[in-house]
Phi, psi and omega in degrees: 000142176265119187240128176254126178252127180264115180099134180246037174281202185297313182283324176298318178293323178299312180292327177297312179298321184292321190258343194288345180269345179246353183219163174273111189245139171230149180239130175255122182209126184286340178259102184298335180297331182286347181257007189292340180253006179288143185233141173063035179214148174286150182241121180245136173239355180238141181299326182297333179293331179295320183300321180286337181284325179050069183289153173273332182218137174244126175251111182273110184245019176281168181294155186307321182305329186249358189303305184291325178297318180292321174305313182297327180290321187269338184307318180299345183254010182252149176282105188297329186285341187230354188262138176253129175272145176212155176224163177235028188291151182276346175228134188250009182302125178085353185287319181301315180297318179298311183299315183294325178287333183292331183083358178272153167293153185208159171214140182234131180223169176217097172290111190272053174216151181223175184288348184288307185249334186282144170269104187293348176268352182212094190248014186289351174261003183259167185240158173218143177250134173244125179290128186275020174243147179117204189280131181297316181297319179296317179295320179297321179300311183286328175300315180294317181298311182291327177295320180293335176278351181083013181288149171277122189255133177234149180240129179221165169284171177304313183292317179298324178301311183295326176295317180296315181294321178301322180283312190282335182249320185292324180297308178295327178296313182295319178299321178294318178300316180297318178299313183291328184293331181255014185296136172229152180298136179243121178288326182226071183291143177280176183299314181299317179299316182295324178293318177297321180297319179297318178296315181299317180296322179295312181298315184283354172276350177295156177300138181301328179297318178297317180299318178295319180305312183293316184286335179269003171306132184300344180261000183289322184305319179298322179292321178296319180295325177295319177297318180298320178298316179295322179294323177297317179296317181294320178299318179298320179296317181294318181297321183270349184051044181276102185294321180295316180295324178296319179296319178297322179294316178296321178298319180296314185284330175296323178295330181291335185251012176290000000 
């Protein structure tokens, strides 16, 4: 299969390395410096080069802010009758409408691992979401690819995906932001503090665009409001030093993580 990967960032490079030995792969990236370490793949910096390549599958690996714009730029150079469009974006709002208007076959997935915490050489504890709308052949390609990586695969609609991501990513991100916002230097930090610090450094080392993507998910606001409600209850318990209420609260939250 001839596969065109858009963007030579961390995930674009990962997919290039993953696919280039079994498929004919080309990478389109406007900054040639980002492609200097790519191996076994053609390198394109001009849109006209895409037209001659005639890919069977396009994997859009640019950041969410630019995903649809880059699709619009390359679509005129793609063979509409045979090419499948795909993305790996962490938020899918507006994507279904875009794909259907494009007239191209499409598949949308979200490999829910990143370079910060995941071991890219051992992914059997990681997850991937495949949107159950779109082209059957495209979904089969990614199911096979993710299965070979040992990923746990889940299928959702576009809307269900955004709800799931808002819960699974926005809550830990927001908790990390709150921890970092009140941070003070500790001369003798305890074990728990150091573990939280390691998580905070990992999350905040992510690209700012990714952090914005997750927080601007249309379902994130509801999760933030739930956290605010819980904090109000906890503050009230602390202010009154109500031991019985504190015990009930601890019992409730322990049940949530069983």
